[in-house]
PDB file of N, CA and C in Angstrom:
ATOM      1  N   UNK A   1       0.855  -1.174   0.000  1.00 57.00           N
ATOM      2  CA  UNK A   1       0.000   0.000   0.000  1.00 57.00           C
ATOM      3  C   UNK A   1       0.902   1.239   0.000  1.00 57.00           C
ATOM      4  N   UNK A   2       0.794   2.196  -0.821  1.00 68.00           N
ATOM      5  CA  UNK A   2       1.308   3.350  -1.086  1.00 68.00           C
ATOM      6  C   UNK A   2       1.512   4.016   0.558  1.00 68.00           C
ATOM      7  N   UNK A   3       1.999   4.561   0.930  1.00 70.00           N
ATOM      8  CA  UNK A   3       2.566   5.454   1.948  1.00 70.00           C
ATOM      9  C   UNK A   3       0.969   6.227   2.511  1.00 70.00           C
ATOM     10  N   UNK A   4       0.670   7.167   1.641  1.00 70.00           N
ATOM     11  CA  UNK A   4      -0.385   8.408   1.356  1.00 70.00           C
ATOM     12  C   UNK A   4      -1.556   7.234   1.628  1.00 70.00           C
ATOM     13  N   UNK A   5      -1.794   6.207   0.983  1.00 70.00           N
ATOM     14  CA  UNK A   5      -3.006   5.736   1.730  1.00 70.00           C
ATOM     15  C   UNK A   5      -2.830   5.234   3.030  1.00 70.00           C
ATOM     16  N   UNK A   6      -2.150   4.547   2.881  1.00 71.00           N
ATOM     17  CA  UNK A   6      -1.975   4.353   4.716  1.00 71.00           C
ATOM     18  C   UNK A   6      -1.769   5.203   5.414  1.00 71.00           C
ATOM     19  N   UNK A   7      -1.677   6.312   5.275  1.00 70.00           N
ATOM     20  CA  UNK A   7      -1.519   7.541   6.508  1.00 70.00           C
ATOM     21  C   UNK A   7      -2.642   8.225   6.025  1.00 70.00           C
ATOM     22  N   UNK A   8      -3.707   7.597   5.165  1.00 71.00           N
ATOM     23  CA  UNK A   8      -4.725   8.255   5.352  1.00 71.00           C
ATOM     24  C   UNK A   8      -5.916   7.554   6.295  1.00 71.00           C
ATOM     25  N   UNK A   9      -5.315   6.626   6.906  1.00 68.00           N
ATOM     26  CA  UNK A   9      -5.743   5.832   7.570  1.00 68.00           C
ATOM     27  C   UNK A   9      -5.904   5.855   8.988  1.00 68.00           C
ATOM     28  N   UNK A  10      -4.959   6.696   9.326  1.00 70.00           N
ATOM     29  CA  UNK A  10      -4.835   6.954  10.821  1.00 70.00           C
ATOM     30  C   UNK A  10      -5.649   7.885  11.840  1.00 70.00           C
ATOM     31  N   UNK A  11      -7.108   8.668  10.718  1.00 74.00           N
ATOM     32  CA  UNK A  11      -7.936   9.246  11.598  1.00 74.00           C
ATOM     33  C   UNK A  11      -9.077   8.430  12.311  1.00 74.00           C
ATOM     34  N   UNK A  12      -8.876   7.078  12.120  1.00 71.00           N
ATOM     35  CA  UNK A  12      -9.793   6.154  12.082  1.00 71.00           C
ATOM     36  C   UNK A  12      -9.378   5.215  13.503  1.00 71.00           C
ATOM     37  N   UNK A  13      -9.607   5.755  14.609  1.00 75.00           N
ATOM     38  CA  UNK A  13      -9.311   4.243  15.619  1.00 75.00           C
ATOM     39  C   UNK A  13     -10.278   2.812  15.590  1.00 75.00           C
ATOM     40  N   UNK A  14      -9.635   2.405  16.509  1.00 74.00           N
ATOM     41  CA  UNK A  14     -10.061   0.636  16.468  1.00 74.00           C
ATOM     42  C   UNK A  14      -9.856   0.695  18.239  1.00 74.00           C
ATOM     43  N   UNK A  15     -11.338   0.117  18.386  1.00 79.00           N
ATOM     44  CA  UNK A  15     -11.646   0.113  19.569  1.00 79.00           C
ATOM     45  C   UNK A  15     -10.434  -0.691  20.555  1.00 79.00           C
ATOM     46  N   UNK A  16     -10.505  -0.602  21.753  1.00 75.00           N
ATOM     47  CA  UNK A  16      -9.258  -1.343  22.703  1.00 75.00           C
ATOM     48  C   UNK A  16     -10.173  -2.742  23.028  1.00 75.00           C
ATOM     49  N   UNK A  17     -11.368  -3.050  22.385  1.00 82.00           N
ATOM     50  CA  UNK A  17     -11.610  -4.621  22.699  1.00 82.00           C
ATOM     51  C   UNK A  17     -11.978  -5.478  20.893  1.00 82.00           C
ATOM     52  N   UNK A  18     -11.181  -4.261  19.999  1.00 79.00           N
ATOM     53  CA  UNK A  18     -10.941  -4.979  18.847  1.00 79.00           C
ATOM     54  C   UNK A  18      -9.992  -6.382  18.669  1.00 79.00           C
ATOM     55  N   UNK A  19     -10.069  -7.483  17.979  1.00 81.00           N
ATOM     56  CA  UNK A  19      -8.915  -8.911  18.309  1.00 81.00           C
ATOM     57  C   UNK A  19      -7.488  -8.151  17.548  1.00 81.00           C
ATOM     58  N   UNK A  20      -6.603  -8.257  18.262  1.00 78.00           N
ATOM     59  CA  UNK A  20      -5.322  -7.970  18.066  1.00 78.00           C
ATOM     60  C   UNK A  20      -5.074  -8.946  16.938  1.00 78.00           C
ATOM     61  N   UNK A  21      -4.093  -8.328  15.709  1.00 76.00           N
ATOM     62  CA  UNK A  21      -3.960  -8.717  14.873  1.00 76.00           C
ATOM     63  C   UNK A  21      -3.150 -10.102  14.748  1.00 76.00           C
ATOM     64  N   UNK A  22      -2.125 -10.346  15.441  1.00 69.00           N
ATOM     65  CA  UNK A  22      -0.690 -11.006  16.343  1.00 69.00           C
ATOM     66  C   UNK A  22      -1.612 -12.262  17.080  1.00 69.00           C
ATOM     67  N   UNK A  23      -2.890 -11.939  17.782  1.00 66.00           N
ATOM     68  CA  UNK A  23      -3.174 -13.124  18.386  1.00 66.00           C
ATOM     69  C   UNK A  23      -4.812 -12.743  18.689  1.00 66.00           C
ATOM     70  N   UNK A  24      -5.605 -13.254  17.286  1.00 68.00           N
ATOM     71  CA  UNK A  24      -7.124 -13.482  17.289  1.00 68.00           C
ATOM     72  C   UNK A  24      -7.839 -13.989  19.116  1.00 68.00           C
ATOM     73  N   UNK A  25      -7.058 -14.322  19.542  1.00 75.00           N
ATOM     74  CA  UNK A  25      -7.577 -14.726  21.002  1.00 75.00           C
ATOM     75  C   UNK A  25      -7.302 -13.364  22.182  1.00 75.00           C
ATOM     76  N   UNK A  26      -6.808 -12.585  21.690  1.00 81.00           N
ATOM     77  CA  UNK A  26      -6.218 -11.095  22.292  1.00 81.00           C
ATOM     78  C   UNK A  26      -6.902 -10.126  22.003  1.00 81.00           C
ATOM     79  N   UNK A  27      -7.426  -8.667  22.737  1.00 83.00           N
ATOM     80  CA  UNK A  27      -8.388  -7.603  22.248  1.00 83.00           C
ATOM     81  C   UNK A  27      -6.977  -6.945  22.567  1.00 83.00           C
ATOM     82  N   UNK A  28      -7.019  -5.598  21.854  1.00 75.00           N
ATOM     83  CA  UNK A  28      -5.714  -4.850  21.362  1.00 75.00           C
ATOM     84  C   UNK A  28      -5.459  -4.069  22.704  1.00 75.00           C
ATOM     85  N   UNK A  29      -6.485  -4.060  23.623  1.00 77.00           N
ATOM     86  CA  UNK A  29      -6.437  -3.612  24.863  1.00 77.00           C
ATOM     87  C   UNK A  29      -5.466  -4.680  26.031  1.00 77.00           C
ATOM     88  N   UNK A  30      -5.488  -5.982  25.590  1.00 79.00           N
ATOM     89  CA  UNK A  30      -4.923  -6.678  26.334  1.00 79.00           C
ATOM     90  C   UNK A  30      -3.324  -6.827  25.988  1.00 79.00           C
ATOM     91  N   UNK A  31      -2.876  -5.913  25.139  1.00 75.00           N
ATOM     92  CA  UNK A  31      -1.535  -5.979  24.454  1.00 75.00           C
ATOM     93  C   UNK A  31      -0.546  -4.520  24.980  1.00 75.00           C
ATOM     94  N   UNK A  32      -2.041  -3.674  25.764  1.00 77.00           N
ATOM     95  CA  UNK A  32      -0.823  -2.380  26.330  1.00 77.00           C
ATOM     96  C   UNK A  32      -0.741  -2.512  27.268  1.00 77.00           C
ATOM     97  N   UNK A  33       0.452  -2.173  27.994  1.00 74.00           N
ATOM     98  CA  UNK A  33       1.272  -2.452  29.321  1.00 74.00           C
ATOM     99  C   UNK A  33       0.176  -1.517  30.534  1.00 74.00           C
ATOM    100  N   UNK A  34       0.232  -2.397  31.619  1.00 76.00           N
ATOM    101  CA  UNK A  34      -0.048  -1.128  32.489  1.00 76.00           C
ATOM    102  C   UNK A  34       0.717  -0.200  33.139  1.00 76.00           C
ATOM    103  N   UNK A  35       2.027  -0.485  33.141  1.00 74.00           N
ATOM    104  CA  UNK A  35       2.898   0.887  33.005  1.00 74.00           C
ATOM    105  C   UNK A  35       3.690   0.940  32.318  1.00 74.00           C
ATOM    106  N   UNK A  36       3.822   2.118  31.925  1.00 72.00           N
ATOM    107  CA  UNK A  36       4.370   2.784  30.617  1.00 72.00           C
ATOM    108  C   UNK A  36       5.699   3.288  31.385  1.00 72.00           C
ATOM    109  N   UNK A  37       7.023   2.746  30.774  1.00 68.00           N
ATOM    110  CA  UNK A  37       8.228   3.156  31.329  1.00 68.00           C
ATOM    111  C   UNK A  37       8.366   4.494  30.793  1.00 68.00           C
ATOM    112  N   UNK A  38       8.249   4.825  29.890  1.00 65.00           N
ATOM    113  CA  UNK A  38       8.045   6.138  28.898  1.00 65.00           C
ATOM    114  C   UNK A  38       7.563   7.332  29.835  1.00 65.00           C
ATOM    115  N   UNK A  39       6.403   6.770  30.494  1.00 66.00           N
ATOM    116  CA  UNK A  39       6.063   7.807  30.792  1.00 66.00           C
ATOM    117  C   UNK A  39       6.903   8.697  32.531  1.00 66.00           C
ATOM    118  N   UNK A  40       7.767   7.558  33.002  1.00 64.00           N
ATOM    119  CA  UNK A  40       8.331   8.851  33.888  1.00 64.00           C
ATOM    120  C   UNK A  40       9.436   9.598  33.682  1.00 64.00           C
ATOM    121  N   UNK A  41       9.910   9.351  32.307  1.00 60.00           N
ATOM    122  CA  UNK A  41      10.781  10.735  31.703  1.00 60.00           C
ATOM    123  C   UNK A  41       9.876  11.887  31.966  1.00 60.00           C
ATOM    124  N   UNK A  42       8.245  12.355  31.611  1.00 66.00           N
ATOM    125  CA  UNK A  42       7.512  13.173  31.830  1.00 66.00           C
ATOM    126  C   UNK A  42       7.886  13.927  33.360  1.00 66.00           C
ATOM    127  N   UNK A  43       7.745  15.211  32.948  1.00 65.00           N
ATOM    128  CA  UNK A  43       8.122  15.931  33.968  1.00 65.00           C
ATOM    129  C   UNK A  43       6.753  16.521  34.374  1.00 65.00           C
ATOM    130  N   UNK A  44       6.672  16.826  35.687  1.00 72.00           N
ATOM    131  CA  UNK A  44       5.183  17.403  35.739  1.00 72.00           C
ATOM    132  C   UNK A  44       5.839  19.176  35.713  1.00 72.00           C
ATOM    133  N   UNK A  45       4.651  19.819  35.291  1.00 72.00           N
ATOM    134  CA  UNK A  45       5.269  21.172  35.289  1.00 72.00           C
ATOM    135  C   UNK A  45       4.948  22.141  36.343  1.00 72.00           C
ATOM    136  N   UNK A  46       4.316  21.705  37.371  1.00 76.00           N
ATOM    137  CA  UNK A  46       4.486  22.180  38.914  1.00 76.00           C
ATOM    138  C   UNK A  46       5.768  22.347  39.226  1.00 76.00           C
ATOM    139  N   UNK A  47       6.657  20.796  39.248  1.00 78.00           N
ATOM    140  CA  UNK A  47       7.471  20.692  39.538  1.00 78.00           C
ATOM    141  C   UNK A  47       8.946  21.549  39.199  1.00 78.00           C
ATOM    142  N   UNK A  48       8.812  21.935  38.146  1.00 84.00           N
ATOM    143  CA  UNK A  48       9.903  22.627  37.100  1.00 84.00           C
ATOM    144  C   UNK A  48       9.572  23.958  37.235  1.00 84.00           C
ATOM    145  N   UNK A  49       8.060  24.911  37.257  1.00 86.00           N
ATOM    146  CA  UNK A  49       8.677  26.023  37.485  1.00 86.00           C
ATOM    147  C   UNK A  49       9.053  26.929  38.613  1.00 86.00           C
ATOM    148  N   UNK A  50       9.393  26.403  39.843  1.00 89.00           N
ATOM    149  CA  UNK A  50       9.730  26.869  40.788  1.00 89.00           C
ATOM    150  C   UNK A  50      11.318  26.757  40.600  1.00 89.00           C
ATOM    151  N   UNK A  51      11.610  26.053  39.672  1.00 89.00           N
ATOM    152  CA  UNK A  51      12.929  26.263  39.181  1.00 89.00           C
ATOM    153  C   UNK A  51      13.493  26.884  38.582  1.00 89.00           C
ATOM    154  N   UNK A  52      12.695  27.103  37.294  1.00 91.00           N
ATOM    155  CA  UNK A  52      12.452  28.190  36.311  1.00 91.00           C
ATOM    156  C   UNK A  52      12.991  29.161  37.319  1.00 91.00           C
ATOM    157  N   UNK A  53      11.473  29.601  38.030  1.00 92.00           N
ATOM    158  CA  UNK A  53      11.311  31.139  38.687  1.00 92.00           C
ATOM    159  C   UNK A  53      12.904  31.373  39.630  1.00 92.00           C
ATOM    160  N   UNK A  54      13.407  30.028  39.865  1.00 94.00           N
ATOM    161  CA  UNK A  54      14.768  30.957  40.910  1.00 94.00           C
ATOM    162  C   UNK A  54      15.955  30.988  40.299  1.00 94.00           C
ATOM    163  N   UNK A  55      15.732  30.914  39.081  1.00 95.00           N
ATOM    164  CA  UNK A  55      16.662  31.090  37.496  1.00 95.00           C
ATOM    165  C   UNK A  55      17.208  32.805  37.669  1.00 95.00           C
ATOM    166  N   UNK A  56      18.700  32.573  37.376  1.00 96.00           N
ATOM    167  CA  UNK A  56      19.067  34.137  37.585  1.00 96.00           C
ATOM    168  C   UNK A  56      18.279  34.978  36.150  1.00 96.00           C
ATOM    169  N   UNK A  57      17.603  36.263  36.123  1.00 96.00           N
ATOM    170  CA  UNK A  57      16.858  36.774  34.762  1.00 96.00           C
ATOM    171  C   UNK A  57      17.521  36.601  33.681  1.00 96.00           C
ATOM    172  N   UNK A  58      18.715  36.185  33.192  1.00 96.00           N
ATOM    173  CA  UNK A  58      19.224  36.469  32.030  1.00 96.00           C
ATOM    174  C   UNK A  58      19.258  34.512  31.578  1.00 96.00           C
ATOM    175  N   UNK A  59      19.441  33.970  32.314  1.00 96.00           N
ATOM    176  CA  UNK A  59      19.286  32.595  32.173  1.00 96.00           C
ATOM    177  C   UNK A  59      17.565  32.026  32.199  1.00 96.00           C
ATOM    178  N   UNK A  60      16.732  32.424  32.783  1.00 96.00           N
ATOM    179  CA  UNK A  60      15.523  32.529  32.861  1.00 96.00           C
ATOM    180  C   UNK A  60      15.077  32.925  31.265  1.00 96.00           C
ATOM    181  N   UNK A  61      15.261  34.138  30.679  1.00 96.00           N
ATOM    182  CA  UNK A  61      14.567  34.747  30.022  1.00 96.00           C
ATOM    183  C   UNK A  61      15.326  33.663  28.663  1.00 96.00           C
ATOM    184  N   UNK A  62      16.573  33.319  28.718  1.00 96.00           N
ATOM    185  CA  UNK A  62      16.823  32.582  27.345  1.00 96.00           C
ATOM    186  C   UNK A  62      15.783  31.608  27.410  1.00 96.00           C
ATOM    187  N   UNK A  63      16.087  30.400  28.470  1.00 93.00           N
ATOM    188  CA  UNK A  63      15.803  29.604  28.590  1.00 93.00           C
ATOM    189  C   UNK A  63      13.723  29.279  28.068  1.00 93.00           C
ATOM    190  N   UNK A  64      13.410  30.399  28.787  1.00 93.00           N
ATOM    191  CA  UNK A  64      11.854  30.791  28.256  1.00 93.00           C
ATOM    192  C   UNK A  64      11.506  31.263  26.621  1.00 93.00           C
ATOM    193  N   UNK A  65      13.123  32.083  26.265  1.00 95.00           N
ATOM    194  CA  UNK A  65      12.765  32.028  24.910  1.00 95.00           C
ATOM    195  C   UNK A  65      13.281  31.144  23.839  1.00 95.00           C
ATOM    196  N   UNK A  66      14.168  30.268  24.376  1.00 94.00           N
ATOM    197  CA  UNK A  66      14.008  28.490  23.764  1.00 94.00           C
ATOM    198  C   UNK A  66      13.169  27.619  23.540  1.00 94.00           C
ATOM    199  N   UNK A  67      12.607  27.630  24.404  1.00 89.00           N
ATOM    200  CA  UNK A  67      11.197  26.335  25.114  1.00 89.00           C
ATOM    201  C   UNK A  67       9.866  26.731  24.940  1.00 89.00           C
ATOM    202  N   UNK A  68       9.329  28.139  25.441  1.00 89.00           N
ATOM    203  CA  UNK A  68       8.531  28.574  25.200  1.00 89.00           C
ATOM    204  C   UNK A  68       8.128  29.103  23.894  1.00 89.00           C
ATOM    205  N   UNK A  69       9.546  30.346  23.621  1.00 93.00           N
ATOM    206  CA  UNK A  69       8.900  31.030  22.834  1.00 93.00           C
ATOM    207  C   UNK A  69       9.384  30.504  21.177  1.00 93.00           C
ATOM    208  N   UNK A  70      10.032  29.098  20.923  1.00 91.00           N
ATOM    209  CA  UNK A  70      10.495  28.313  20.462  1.00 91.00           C
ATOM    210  C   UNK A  70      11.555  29.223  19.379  1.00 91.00           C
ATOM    211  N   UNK A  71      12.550  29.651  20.156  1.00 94.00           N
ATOM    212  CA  UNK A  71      13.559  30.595  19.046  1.00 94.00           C
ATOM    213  C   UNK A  71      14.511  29.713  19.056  1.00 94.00           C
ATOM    214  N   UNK A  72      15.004  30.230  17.568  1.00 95.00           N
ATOM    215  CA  UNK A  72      16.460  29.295  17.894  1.00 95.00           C
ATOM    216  C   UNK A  72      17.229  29.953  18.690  1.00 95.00           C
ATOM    217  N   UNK A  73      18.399  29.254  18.643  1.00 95.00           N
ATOM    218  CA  UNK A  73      19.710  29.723  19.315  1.00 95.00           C
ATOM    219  C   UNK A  73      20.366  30.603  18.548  1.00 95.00           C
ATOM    220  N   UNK A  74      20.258  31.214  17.666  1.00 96.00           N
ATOM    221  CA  UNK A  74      20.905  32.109  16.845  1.00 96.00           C
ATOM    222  C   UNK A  74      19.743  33.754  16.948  1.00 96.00           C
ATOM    223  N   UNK A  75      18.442  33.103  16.960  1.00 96.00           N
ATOM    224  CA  UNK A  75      17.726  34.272  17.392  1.00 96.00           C
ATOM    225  C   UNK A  75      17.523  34.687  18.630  1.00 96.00           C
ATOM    226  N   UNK A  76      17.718  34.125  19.329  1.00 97.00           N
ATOM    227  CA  UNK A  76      18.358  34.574  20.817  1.00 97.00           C
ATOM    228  C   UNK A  76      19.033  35.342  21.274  1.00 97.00           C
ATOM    229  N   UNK A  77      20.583  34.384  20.323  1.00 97.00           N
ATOM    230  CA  UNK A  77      22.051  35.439  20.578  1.00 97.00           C
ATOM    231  C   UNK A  77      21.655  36.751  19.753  1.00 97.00           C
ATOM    232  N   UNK A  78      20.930  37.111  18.534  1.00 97.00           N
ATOM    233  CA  UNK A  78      20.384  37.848  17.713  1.00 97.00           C
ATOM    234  C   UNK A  78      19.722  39.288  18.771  1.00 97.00           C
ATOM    235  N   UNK A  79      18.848  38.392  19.375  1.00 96.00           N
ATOM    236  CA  UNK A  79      18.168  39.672  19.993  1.00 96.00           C
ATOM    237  C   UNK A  79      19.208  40.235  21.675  1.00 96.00           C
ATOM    238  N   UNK A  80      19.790  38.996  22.305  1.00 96.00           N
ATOM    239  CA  UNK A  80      20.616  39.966  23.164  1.00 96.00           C
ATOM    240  C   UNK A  80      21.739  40.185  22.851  1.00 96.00           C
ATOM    241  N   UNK A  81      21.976  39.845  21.767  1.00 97.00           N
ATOM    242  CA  UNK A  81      23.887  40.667  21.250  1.00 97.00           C
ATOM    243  C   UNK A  81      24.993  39.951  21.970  1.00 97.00           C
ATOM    244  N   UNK A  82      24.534  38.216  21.869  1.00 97.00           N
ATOM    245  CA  UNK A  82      25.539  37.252  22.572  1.00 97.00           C
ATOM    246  C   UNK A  82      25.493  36.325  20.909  1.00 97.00           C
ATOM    247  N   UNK A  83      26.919  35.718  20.937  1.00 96.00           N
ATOM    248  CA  UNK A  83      27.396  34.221  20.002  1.00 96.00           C
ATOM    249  C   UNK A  83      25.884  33.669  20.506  1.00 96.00           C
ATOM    250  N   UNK A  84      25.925  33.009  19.444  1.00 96.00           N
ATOM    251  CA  UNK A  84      24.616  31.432  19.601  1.00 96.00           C
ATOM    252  C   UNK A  84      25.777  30.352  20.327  1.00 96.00           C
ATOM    253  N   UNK A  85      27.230  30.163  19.785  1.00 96.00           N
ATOM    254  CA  UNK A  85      27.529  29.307  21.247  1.00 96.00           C
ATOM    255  C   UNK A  85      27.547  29.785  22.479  1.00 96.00           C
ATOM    256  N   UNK A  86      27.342  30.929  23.188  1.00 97.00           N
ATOM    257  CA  UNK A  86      27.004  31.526  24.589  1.00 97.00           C
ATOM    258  C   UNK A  86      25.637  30.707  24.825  1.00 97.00           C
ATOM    259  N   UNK A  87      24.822  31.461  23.750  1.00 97.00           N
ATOM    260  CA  UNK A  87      23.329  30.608  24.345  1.00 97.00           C
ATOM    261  C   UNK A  87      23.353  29.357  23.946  1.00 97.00           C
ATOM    262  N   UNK A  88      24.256  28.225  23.516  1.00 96.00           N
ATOM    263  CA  UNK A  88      23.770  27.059  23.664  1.00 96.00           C
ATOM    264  C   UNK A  88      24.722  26.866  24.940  1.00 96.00           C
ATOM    265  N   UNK A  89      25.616  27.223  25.431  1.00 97.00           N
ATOM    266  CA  UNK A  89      26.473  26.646  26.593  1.00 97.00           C
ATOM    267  C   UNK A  89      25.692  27.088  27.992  1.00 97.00           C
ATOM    268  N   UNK A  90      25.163  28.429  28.007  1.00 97.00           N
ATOM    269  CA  UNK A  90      23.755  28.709  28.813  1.00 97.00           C
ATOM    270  C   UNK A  90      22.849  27.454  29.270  1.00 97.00           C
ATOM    271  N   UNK A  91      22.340  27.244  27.802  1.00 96.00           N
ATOM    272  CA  UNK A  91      20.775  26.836  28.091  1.00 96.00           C
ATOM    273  C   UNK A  91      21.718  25.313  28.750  1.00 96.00           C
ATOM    274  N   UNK A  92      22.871  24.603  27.432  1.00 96.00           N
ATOM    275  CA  UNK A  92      23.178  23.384  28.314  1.00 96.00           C
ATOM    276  C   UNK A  92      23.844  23.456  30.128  1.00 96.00           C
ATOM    277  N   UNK A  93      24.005  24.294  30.219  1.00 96.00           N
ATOM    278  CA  UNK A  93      24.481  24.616  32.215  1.00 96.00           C
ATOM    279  C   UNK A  93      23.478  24.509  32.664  1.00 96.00           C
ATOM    280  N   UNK A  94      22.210  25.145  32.138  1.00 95.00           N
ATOM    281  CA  UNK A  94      20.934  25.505  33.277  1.00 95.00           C
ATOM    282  C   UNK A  94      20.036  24.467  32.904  1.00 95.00           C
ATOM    283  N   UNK A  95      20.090  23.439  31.995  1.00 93.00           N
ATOM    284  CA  UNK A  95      19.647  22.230  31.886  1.00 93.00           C
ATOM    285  C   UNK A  95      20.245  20.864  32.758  1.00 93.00           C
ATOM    286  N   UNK A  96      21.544  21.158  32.608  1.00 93.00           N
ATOM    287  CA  UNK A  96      22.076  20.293  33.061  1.00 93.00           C
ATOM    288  C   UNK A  96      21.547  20.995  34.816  1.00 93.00           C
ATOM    289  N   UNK A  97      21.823  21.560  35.248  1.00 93.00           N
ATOM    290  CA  UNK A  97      21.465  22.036  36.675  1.00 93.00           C
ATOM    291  C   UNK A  97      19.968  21.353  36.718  1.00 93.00           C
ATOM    292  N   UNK A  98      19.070  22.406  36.525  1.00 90.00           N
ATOM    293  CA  UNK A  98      17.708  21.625  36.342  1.00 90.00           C
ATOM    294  C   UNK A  98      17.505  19.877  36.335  1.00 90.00           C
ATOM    295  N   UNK A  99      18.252  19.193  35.649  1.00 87.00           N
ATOM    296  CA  UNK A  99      17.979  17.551  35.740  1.00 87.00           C
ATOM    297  C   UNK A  99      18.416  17.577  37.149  1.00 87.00           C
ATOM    298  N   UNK A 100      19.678  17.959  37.464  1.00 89.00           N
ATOM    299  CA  UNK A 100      20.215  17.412  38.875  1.00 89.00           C
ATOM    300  C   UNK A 100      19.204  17.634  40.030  1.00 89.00           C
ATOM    301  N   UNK A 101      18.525  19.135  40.157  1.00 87.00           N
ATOM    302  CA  UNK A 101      17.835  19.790  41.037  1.00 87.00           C
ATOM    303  C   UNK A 101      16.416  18.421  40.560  1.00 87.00           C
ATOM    304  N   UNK A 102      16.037  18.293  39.737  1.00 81.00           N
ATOM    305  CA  UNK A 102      14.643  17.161  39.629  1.00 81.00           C
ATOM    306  C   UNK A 102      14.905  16.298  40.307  1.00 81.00           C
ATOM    307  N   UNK A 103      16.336  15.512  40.069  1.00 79.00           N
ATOM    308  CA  UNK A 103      16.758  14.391  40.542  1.00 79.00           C
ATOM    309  C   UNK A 103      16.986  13.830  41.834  1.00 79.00           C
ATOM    310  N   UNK A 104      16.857  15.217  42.798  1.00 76.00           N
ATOM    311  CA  UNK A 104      17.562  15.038  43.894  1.00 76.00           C
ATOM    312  C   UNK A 104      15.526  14.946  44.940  1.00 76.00           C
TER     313      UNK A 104
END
């Protein structure tokens, strides 16, 4: 099947007590995990912006206009009159900080 039809396919679900394709004796519901390892990379965002907020302002405000305001790193250094490697060695310090501070 061409690409374009099969991805025209995907507005269409299939119920979770449809028979799994892999094993006619299986509903497709009985094939997803009940926990999802995936999901505790997820960060809750309670958690993160009290981190954010005790961000010194100039590390704060990149960092918000990375993530948030989705700029690159060149329009960044662009608008405060820093190299784009300043703001990527930035955002990677106050990232790397941030995991540790989650972690602990």
């Amino acid at each position: 099947m061409p690409l374009a039809l099969e991805a025209s396919t995907a507005n269409r679900t299939l119920s979770l007590d449809a028979p799994a394709k892999s094993d006619e004796s299986a509903s497709l519901g009985d094939l997803l995990p009940e926990h999802d390892e995936s999901l505790t990379m997820l960060i809750d965002p309670h958690a993160v912006k009290p981190l954010i907020d005790a961000l010194p302002h100039r590390e704060k405000k990149i960092l918000l206009m990375r993530f948030y305001g989705n700029m690159t790193q060149a329009e960044i250094a662009a608008e405060l009159g820093i190299s784009q490697i300043h703001v990527s060695r930035i955002v990677r310090a106050v990232l790397t900080q941030q995991r540790k501070q989650l972690s602990t």
